[in-house]
XYZ file of C-alpha atoms in Angstrom:
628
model
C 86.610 -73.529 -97.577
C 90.385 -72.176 -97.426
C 92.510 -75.733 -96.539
C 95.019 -73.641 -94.446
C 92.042 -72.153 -92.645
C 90.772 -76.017 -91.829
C 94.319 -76.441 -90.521
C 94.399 -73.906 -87.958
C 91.071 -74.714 -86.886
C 92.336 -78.565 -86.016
C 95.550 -77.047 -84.545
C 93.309 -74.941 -82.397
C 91.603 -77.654 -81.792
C 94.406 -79.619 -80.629
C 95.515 -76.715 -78.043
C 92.318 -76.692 -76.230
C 92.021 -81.042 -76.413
C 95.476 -80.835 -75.050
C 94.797 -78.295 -71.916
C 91.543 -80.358 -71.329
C 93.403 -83.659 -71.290
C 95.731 -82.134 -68.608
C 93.017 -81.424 -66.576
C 91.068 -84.125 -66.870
C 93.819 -86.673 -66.338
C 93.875 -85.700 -63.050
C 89.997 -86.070 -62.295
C 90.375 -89.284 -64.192
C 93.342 -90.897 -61.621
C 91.491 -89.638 -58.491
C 88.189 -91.427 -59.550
C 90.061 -94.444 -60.881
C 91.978 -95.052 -57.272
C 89.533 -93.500 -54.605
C 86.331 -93.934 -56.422
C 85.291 -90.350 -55.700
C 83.193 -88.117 -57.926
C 85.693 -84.762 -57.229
C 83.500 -81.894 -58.105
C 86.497 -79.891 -56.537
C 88.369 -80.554 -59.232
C 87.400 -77.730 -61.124
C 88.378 -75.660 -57.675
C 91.670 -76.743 -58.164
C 91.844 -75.760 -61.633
C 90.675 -72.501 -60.773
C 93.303 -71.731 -57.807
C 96.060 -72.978 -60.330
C 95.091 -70.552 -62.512
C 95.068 -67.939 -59.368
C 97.701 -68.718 -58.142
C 99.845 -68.795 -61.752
C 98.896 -64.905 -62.064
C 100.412 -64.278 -58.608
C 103.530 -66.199 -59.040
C 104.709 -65.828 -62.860
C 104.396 -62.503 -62.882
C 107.465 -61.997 -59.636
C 109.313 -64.626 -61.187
C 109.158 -62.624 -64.912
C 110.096 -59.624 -63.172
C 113.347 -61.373 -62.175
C 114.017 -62.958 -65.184
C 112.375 -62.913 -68.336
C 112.648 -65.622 -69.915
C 110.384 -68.749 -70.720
C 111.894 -71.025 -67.844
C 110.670 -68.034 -65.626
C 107.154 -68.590 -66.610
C 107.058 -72.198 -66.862
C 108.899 -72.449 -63.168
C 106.063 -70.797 -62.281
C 103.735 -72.617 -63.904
C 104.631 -75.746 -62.151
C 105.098 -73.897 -58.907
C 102.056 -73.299 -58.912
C 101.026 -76.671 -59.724
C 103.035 -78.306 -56.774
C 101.290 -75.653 -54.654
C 97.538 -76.950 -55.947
C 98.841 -80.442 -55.350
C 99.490 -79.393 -51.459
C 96.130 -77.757 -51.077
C 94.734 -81.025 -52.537
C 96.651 -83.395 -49.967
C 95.376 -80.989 -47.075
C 91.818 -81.391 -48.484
C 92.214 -85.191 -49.003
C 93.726 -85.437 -45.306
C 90.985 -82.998 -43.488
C 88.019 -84.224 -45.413
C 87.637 -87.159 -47.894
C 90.110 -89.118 -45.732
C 87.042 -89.055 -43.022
C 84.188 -90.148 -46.166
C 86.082 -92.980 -48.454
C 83.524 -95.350 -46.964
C 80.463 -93.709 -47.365
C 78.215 -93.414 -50.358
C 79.186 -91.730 -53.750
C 76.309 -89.367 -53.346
C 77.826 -88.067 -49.536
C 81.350 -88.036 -50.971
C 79.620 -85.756 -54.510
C 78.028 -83.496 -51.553
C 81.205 -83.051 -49.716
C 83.341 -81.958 -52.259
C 80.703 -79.179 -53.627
C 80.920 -77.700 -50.301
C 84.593 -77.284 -50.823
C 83.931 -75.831 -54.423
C 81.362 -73.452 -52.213
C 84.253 -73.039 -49.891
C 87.093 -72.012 -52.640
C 84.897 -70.082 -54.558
C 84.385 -67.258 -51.909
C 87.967 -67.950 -50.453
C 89.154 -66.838 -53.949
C 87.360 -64.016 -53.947
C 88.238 -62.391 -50.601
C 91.772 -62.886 -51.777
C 91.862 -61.903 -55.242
C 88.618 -60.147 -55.680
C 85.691 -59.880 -58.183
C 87.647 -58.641 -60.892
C 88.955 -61.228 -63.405
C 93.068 -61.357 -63.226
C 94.822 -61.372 -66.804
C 98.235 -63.418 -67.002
C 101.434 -62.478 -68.861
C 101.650 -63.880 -71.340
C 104.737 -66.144 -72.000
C 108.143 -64.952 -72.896
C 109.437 -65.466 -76.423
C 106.482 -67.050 -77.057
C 104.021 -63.640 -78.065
C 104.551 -63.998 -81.278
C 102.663 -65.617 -84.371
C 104.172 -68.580 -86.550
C 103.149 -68.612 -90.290
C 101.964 -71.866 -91.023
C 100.387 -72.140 -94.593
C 100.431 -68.431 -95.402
C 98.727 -67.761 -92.224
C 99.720 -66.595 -88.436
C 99.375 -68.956 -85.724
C 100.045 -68.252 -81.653
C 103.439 -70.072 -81.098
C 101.817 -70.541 -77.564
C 99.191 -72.603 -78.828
C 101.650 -74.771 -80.128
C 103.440 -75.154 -76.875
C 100.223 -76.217 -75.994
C 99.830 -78.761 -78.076
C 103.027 -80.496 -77.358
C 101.874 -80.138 -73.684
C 99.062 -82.644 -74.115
C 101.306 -85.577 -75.270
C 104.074 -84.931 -73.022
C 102.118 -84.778 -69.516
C 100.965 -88.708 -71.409
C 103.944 -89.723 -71.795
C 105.017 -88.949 -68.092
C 102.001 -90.465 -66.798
C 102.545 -93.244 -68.581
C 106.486 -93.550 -67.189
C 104.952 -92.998 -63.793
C 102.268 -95.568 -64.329
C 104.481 -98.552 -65.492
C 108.138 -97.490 -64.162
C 107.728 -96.536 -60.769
C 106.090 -98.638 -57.356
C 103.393 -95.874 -57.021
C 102.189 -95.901 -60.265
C 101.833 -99.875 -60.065
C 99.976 -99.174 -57.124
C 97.547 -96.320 -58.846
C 96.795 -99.133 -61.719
C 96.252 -101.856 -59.408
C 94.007 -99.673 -56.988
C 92.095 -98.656 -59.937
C 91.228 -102.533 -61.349
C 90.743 -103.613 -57.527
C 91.263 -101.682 -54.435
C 90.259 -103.863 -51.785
C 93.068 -106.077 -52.741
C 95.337 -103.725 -52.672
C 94.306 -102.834 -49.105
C 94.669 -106.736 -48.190
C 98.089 -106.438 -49.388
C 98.796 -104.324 -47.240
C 99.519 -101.485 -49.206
C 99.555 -98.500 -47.148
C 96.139 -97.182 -48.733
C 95.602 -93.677 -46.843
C 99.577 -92.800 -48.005
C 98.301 -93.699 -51.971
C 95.113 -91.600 -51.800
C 97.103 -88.754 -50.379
C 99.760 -89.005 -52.972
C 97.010 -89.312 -55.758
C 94.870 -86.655 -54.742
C 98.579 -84.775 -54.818
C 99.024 -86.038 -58.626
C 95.312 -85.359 -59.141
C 95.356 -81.714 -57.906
C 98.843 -80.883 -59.066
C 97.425 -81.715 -62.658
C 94.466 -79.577 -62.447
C 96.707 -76.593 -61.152
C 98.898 -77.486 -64.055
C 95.698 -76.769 -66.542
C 94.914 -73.790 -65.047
C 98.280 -71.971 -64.797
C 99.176 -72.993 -68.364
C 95.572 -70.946 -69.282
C 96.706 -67.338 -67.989
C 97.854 -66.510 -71.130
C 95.050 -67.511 -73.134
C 91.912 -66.156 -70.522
C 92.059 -64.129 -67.130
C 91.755 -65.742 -63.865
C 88.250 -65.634 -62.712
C 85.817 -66.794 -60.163
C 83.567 -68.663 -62.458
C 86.459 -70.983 -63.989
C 85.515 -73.556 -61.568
C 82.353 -74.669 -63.193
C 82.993 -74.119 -66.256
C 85.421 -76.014 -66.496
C 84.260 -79.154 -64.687
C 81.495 -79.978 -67.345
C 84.117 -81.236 -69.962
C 86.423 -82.514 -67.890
C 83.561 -84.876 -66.472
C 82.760 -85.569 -70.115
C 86.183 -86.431 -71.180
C 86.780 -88.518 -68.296
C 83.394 -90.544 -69.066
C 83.734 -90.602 -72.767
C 87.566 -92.706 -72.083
C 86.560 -94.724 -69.735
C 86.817 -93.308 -65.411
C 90.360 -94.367 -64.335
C 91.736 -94.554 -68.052
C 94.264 -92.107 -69.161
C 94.819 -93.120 -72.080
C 90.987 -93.012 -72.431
C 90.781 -89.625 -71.569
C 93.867 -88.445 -74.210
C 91.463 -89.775 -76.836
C 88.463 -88.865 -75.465
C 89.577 -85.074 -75.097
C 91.273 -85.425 -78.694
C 87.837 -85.611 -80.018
C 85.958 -83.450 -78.438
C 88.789 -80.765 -79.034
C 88.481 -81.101 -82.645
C 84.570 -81.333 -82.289
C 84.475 -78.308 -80.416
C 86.355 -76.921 -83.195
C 84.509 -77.319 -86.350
C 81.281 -78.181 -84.881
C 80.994 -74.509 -84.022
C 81.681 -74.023 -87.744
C 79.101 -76.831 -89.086
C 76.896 -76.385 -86.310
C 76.570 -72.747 -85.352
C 74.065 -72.719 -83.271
C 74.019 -76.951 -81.234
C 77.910 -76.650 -80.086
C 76.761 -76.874 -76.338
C 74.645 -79.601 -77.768
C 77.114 -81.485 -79.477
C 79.494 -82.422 -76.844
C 76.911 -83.843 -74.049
C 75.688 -85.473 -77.370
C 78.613 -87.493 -77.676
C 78.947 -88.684 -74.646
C 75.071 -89.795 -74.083
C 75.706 -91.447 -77.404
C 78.865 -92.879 -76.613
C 77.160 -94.774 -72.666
C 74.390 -95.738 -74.826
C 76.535 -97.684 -77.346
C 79.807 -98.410 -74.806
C 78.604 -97.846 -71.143
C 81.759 -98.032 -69.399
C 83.191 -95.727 -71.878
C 85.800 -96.093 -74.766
C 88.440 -97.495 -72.581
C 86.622 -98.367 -69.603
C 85.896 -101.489 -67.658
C 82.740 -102.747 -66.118
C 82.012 -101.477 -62.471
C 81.444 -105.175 -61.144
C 85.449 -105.734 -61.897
C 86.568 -103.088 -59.613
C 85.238 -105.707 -56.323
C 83.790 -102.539 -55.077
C 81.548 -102.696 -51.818
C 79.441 -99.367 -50.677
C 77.084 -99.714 -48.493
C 73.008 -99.414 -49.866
C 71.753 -95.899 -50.670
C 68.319 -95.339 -49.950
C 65.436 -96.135 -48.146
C 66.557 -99.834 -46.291
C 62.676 -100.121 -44.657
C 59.552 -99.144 -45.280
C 57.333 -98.216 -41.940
C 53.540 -96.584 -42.116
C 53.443 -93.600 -39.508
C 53.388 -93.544 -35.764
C 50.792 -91.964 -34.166
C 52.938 -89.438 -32.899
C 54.654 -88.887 -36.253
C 51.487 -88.500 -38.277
C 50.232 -85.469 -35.569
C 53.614 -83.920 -35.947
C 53.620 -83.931 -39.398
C 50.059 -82.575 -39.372
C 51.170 -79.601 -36.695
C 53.573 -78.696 -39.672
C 50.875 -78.665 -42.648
C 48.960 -76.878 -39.916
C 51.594 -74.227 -39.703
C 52.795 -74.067 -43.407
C 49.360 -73.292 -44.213
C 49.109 -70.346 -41.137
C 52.225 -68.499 -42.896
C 49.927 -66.410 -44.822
C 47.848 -65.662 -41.592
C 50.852 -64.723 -39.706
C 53.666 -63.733 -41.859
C 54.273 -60.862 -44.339
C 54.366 -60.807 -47.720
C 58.050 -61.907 -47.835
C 57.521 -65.135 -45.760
C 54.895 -66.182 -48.135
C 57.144 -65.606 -50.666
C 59.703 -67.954 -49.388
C 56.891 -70.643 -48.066
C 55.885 -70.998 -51.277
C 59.270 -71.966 -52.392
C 59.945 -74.322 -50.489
C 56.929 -76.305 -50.987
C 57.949 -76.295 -54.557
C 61.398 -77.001 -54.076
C 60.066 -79.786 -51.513
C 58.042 -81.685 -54.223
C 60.989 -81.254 -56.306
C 63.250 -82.981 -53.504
C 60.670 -85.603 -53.264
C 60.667 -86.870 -56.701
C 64.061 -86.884 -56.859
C 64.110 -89.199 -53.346
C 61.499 -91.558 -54.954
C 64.601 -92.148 -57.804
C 67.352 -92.242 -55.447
C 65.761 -93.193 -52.494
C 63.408 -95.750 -53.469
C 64.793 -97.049 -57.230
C 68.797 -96.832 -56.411
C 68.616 -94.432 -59.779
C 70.829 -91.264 -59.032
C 70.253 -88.467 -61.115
C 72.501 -85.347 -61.159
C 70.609 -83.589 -64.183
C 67.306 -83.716 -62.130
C 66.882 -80.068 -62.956
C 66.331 -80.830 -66.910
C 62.781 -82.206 -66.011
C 61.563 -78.977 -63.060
C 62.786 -76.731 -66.466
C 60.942 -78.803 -69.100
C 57.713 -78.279 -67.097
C 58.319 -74.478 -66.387
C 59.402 -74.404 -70.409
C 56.604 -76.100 -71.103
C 53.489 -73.924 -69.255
C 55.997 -70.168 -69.702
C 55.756 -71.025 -73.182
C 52.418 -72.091 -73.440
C 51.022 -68.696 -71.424
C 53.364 -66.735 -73.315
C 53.642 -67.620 -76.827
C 50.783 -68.075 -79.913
C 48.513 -69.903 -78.133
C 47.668 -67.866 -74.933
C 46.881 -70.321 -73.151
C 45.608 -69.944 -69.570
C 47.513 -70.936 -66.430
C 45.348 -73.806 -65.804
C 46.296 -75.659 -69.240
C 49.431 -74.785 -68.974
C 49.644 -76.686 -65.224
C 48.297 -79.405 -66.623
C 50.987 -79.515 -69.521
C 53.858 -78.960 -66.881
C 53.773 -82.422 -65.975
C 53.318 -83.817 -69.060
C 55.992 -82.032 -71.098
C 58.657 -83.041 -68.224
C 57.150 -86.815 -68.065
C 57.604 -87.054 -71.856
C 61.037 -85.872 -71.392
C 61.762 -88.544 -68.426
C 60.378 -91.240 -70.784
C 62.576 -90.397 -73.373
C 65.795 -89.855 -71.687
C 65.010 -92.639 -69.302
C 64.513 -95.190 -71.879
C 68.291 -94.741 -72.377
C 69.522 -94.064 -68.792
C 67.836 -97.000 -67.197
C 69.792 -99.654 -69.452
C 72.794 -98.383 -67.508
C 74.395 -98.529 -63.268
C 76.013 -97.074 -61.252
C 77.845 -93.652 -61.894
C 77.447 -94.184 -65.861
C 74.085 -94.124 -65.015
C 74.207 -90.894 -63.151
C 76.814 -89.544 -65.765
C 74.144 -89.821 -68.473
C 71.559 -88.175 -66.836
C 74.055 -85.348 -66.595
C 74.427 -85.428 -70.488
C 71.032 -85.574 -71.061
C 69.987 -82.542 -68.715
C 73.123 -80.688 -69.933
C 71.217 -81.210 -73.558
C 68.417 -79.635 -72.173
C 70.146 -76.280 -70.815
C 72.125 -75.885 -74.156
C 69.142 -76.291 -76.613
C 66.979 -73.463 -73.688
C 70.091 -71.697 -73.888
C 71.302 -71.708 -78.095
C 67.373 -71.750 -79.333
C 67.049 -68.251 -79.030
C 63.754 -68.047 -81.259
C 61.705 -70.505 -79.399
C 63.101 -69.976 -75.722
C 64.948 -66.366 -75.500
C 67.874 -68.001 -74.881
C 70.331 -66.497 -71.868
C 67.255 -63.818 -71.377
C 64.540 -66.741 -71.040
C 61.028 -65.286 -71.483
C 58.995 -62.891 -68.971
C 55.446 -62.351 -68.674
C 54.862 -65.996 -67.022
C 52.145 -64.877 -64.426
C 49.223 -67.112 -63.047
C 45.801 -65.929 -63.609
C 43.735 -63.050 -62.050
C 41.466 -64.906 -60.014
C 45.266 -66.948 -58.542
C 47.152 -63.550 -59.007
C 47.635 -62.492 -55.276
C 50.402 -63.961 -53.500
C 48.140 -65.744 -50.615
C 45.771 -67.268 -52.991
C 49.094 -68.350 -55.205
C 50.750 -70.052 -52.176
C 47.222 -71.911 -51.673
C 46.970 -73.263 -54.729
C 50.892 -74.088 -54.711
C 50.277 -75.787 -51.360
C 47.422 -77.750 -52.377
C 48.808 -79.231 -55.835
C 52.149 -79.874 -53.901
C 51.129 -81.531 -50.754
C 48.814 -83.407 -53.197
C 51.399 -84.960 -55.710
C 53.709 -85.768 -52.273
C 50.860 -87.459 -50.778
C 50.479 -89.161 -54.455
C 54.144 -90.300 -55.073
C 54.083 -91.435 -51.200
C 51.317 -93.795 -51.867
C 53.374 -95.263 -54.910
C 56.316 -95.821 -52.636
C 54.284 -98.032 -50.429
C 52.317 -99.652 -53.153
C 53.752 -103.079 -54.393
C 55.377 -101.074 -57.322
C 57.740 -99.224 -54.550
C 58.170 -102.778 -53.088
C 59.079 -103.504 -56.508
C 61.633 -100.621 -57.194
C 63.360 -101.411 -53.519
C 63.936 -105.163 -54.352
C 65.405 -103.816 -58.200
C 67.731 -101.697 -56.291
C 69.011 -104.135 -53.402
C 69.077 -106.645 -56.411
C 68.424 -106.658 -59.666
C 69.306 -110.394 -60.351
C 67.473 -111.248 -58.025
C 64.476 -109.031 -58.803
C 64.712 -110.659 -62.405
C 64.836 -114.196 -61.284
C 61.428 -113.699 -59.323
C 59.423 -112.368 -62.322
C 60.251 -108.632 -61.883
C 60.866 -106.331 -65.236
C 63.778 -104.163 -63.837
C 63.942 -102.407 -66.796
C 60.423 -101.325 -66.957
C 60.002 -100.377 -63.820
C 62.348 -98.106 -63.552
C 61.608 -96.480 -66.472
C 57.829 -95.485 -65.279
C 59.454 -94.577 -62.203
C 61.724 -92.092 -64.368
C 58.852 -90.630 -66.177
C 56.527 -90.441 -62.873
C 59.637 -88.794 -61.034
C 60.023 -86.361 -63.942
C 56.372 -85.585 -64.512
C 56.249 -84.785 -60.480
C 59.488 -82.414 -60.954
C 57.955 -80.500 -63.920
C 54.604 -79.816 -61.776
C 57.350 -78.315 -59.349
C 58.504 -76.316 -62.366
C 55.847 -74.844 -64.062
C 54.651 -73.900 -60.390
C 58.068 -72.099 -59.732
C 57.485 -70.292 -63.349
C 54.255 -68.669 -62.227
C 55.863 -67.576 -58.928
C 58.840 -66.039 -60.385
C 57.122 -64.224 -63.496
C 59.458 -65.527 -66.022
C 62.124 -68.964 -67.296
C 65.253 -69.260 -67.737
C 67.934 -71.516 -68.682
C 69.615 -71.525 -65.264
C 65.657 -73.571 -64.287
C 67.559 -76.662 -66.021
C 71.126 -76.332 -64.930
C 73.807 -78.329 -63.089
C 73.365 -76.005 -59.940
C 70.048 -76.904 -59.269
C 70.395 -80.089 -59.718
C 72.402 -80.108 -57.214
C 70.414 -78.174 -55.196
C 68.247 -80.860 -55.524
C 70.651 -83.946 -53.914
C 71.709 -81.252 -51.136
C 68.271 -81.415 -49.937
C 67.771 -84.856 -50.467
C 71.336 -85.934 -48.393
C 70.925 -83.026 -45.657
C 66.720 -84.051 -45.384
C 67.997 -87.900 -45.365
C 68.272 -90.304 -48.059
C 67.741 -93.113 -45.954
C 64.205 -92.027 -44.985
C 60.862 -91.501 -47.056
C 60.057 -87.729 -45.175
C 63.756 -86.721 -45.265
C 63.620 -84.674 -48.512
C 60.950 -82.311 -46.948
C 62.928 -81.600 -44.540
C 66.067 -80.751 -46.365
C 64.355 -78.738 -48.388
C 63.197 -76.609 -46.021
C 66.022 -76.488 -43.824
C 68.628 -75.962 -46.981
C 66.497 -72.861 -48.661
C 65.465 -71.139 -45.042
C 69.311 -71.540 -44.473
C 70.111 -70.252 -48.235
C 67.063 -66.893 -47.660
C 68.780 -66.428 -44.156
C 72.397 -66.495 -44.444
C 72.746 -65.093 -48.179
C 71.265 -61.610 -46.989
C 73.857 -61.576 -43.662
C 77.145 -62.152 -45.634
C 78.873 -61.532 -48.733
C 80.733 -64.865 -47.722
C 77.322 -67.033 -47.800
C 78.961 -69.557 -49.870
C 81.892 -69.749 -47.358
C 78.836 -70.467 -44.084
C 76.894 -72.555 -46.900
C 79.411 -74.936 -48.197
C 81.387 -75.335 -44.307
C 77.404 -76.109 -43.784
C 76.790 -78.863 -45.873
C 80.246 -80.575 -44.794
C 79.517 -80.336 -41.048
C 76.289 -82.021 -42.113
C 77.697 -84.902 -43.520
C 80.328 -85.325 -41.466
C 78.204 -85.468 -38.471
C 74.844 -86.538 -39.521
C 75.714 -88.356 -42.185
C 72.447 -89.759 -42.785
C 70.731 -87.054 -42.372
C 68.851 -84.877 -40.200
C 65.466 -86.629 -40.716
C 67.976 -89.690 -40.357
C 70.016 -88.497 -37.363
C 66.375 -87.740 -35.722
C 65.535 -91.463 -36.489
C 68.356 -93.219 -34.885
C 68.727 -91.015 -31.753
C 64.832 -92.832 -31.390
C 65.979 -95.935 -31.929
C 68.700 -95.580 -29.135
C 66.099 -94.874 -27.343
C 65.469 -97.500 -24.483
C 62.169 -99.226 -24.704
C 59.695 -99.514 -21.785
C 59.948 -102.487 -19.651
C 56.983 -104.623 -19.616
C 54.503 -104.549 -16.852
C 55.684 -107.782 -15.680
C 59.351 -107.207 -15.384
C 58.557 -103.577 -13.628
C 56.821 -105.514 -10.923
């Protein structure tokens, strides 16, 4: 291969490691000081970006020159950094206390917020940027042409570093950021003013994410979908260095820039692959990352997520939740065609919820790649009806379950070896494996297209009997995993979650246990999926994404993590809200995101959970006696 052409590839390379440190730098700070999982970041990236193609272009128009464009570069970063401080001061202000999982929901409402604000101002249609002045041109560099931009870029990378690193070690805030990171309850008894540092971090946090995105105009247009996209890798540098570390994350982003780079020449057709690769390999080998430190030294204290007490049914509660079988099952006797339609979603998506609760809930193991086990099982029985074998629906619901519990047991005999948000960062990595091998094997799964032609068989081919059969194999695996929960080995799972030293000194394989409880949880998800692939007709790679994953924990947090029912309910409540807003509104994701925040802000555990303590306020009757 042509050396100079290896050289531009690494200097390419280098550009897009250096925008990606930028970025995640920021995302890496925030985490480090306020302990928050900010899926806005990538919203912040995107308005920088927005924002940059609003700005540079007046200030070019006054004077062209390069200072013009790079004033309004960081314009435009100083004017992310505000919206970040108003979002920090109006919303995770109110949630600092609460657990990860409510603070990960809150901040994808704002990326549901941002995402339709952008597009009433801007509009559907991607935005291209100017591109810089005096700096169109090409440079030769070893007989070939090279974007001098590129190289700006490059430079970029170290230099933002380098002023973190002054800011870090030269100045009282940057003290502060380091020892917030390593230990930020004693920085609070201190009595360090901690609501002014989050403020001013989620300013440096923000202002760095605009920075990435209005340095990109040149390079790609402004668009609606930049959010997401973006998000992904900055997640995996941030993990691969180490949360809080920004040194971590220069190296971290180094490597997966030059990965990126020739991996896509090595390994055409695995580059999504390659990346999440790394990093699974890399909390396998190094949990905390390559620069990281353990999560016991940060003296963190969060309250429990999960279930905190297991009760058997009322009386009252076990004939209300029988008056809603009772009218599930009337839908098809009362409803049209479209109602069953959507019934039989949501009792899919409901046993979906519900394994994912049993992990959470129950085990203390929080997954946010959920998703990768509902598309191994539709994967699994598409492919089955569809490709050389033929096989009939009913093998292939048999093999849902299987394929995705095989896939748990695999990827959990990694992920349960791990805590906290490592834990959750891996399952990420793995299910982000899964969507890029559906979505690069083209032969095998049809890639982006996915595969059509999944449809049940003739005697379960009309939408009533469908939405039986649906109803009785997921009420059945519910009432299944439900069982489990109360059976000593959910006893089991709560005591490793409150405790796993604990659970260990009394005789208990932690380590074990979970993992059965990550392939039964997985096995119950891919029933879910290869259900949802006979309903729909066809699979596609979007079955395993990050999305529904997360579609998954909103209806886990807005049904109620802290109790064994709340899933259900979230899942109904979040898809009848998603079928009857997204019709009204071109702005659903505006009403659906200001949804989910009003939901944790006021019922923050729950509405199952909210239900539950407005009957424990309840007063209780006086005895007999004392009325007397």
């Amino acid at each position: 291969m042509d050396p100079s052409f290896l050289v531009l590839q690494a200097l390419s390379g280098l550009a897009s490691a250096s925008s990606l440190f930028v970025i995640a730098s920021g995302l890496t700070i925030v985490f480090g000081v306020t302990r928050i999982v900010n899926f806005a970041h990538g919203s912040f990236y995107m308005l920088g970006a927005y924002i940059a193609v609003t700005i540079v272009p007046r200030l070019i128009d006054f004077s062209y020159s390069p200072a013009a464009f790079f004033l309004g570069v960081l314009l435009s970063a100083l004017l992310v950094g505000v919206i970040g401080v108003a979002v920090e001061v109006l919303l995770l202000r109110r949630i600092y206390r609460v657990p990860e999982l409510f603070q990960l929901l809150a901040t994808f409402g704002v990326v549901l917020i941002v995402e339709d604000l952008v597009l009433k101002v801007w509009g559907p249609v991607d935005i291209a940027g100017p591109r810089a002045p005096s700096l169109r041109h090409g440079v030769e560099i070893l007989g070939q042409r090279f974007p001098a931009y590129e190289l700006v870029l490059i430079a970029v990378g170290p230099l933002v570093l380098g002023l973190l690193w002054l800011l870090m070690h030269r100045t009282r805030f940057g003290v502060l950021i380091r020892a917030a990171t390593q230990d930020r309850e004693m920085v609070g008894a201190l009595g360090v003013n901690q609501a002014r540092l989050f403020t001013l971090t989620l300013f440096l946090g923000a202002s760095l994410a605009g920075l990435g995105g209005a340095l990109q105009i040149p390079r790609i247009p402004a668009n609606a979908h930049m959010d997401l996209s973006v998000i992904t890798d900055a997640f995996v540098v941030t993990v691969i260095g180490g949360m809080g570390s920004v040194p971590g994350a220069f190296v971290a982003a180094l490597i997966i820039g030059q990965l990126q780079a020739f991996g896509i020449l090595i390994f055409p057709k695995v580059t999504l692959v390659l990346v999440f690769a790394l990093m699974a390999v890399v909390l396998v080998v190094k949990p905390w990352g390559l620069f990281g430190r353990p999560e016991a030294a940060s003296g963190r204290v969060m309250p429990p997520e999960g279930i905190p007490g297991l009760r058997r049914f009322r009386p009252a509660e076990v004939a209300l939740a029988g008056l809603a079988i009772v009218a599930l099952l009337a839908v098809p006797l009362v409803g049209d065609a479209y109602k069953v339609k959507v019934a039989t979603e949501i009792l899919i998506f409901a046993l979906a919820a519900f394994s994912l609760q049993f992990l959470v809930g129950v085990g203390g193991l929080v997954s946010f790649g959920h998703a990768a086990y509902f598309g191994l099982g539709a994967y699994a029985a598409g492919l089955l009806v569809t490709g050389p074998f033929k096989a009939p629906m009913e093998l292939a619901l048999l093999a849902a379950p299987l394929a995705a519990g095989l896939g748990a047991a695999l990827f959990g005999f990694f992920i349960v070896r791990l805590s906290g948000i490592y834990l959750a960062m891996l399952t990420l990595a793995f299910g982000q494996i899964v969507y890029a091998i559906c979505f690069q094997w083209v032969e095998v799964t049809g890639g982006d297209n996915g595969v059509v032609g999944v449809w049940p068989s003739s005697w379960a081919s009309g939408r009533t009997t469908y939405f039986y059969l649906v109803a009785a194999l997921s009420l059945t695996a519910i009432v299944l995993l439900r069982r489990v929960i109360y059976a000593p080995f959910g006893y089991s799972l709560r005591a490793a979650r409150d405790s796993a030293t604990r659970a260990e000194a009394i005789g208990l394989d932690v380590r074990t246990h979970r993992w059965l409880a990550f392939t039964l949880a997985g096995a119950a998800a891919g029933l879910a999926g290869g259900l949802y692939a006979f309903m729909k007709g066809s699979i596609d790679p979007t079955l395993t994404g990050i999305p529904l994953s997360i579609d998954f924990l909103v209806m886990v947090l807005v049904g109620g993590i802290q109790t064994v029912m709340g899933p259900l309910v979230g899942a109904a409540f979040f898809h009848a809200l998603k079928d009857a807003v997204m019709p009204l509104t071109e702005f659903w994701r505006l009403l659906l995101g200001l949804a989910i925040i009003a939901t944790v802000l006021a019922f923050p555990r729950g509405l199952a959970g909210a239900a539950e303590a407005l009957r424990q306020r309840k007063p209780s009757p006086k005895p007999v006696e004392a009325q007397a």
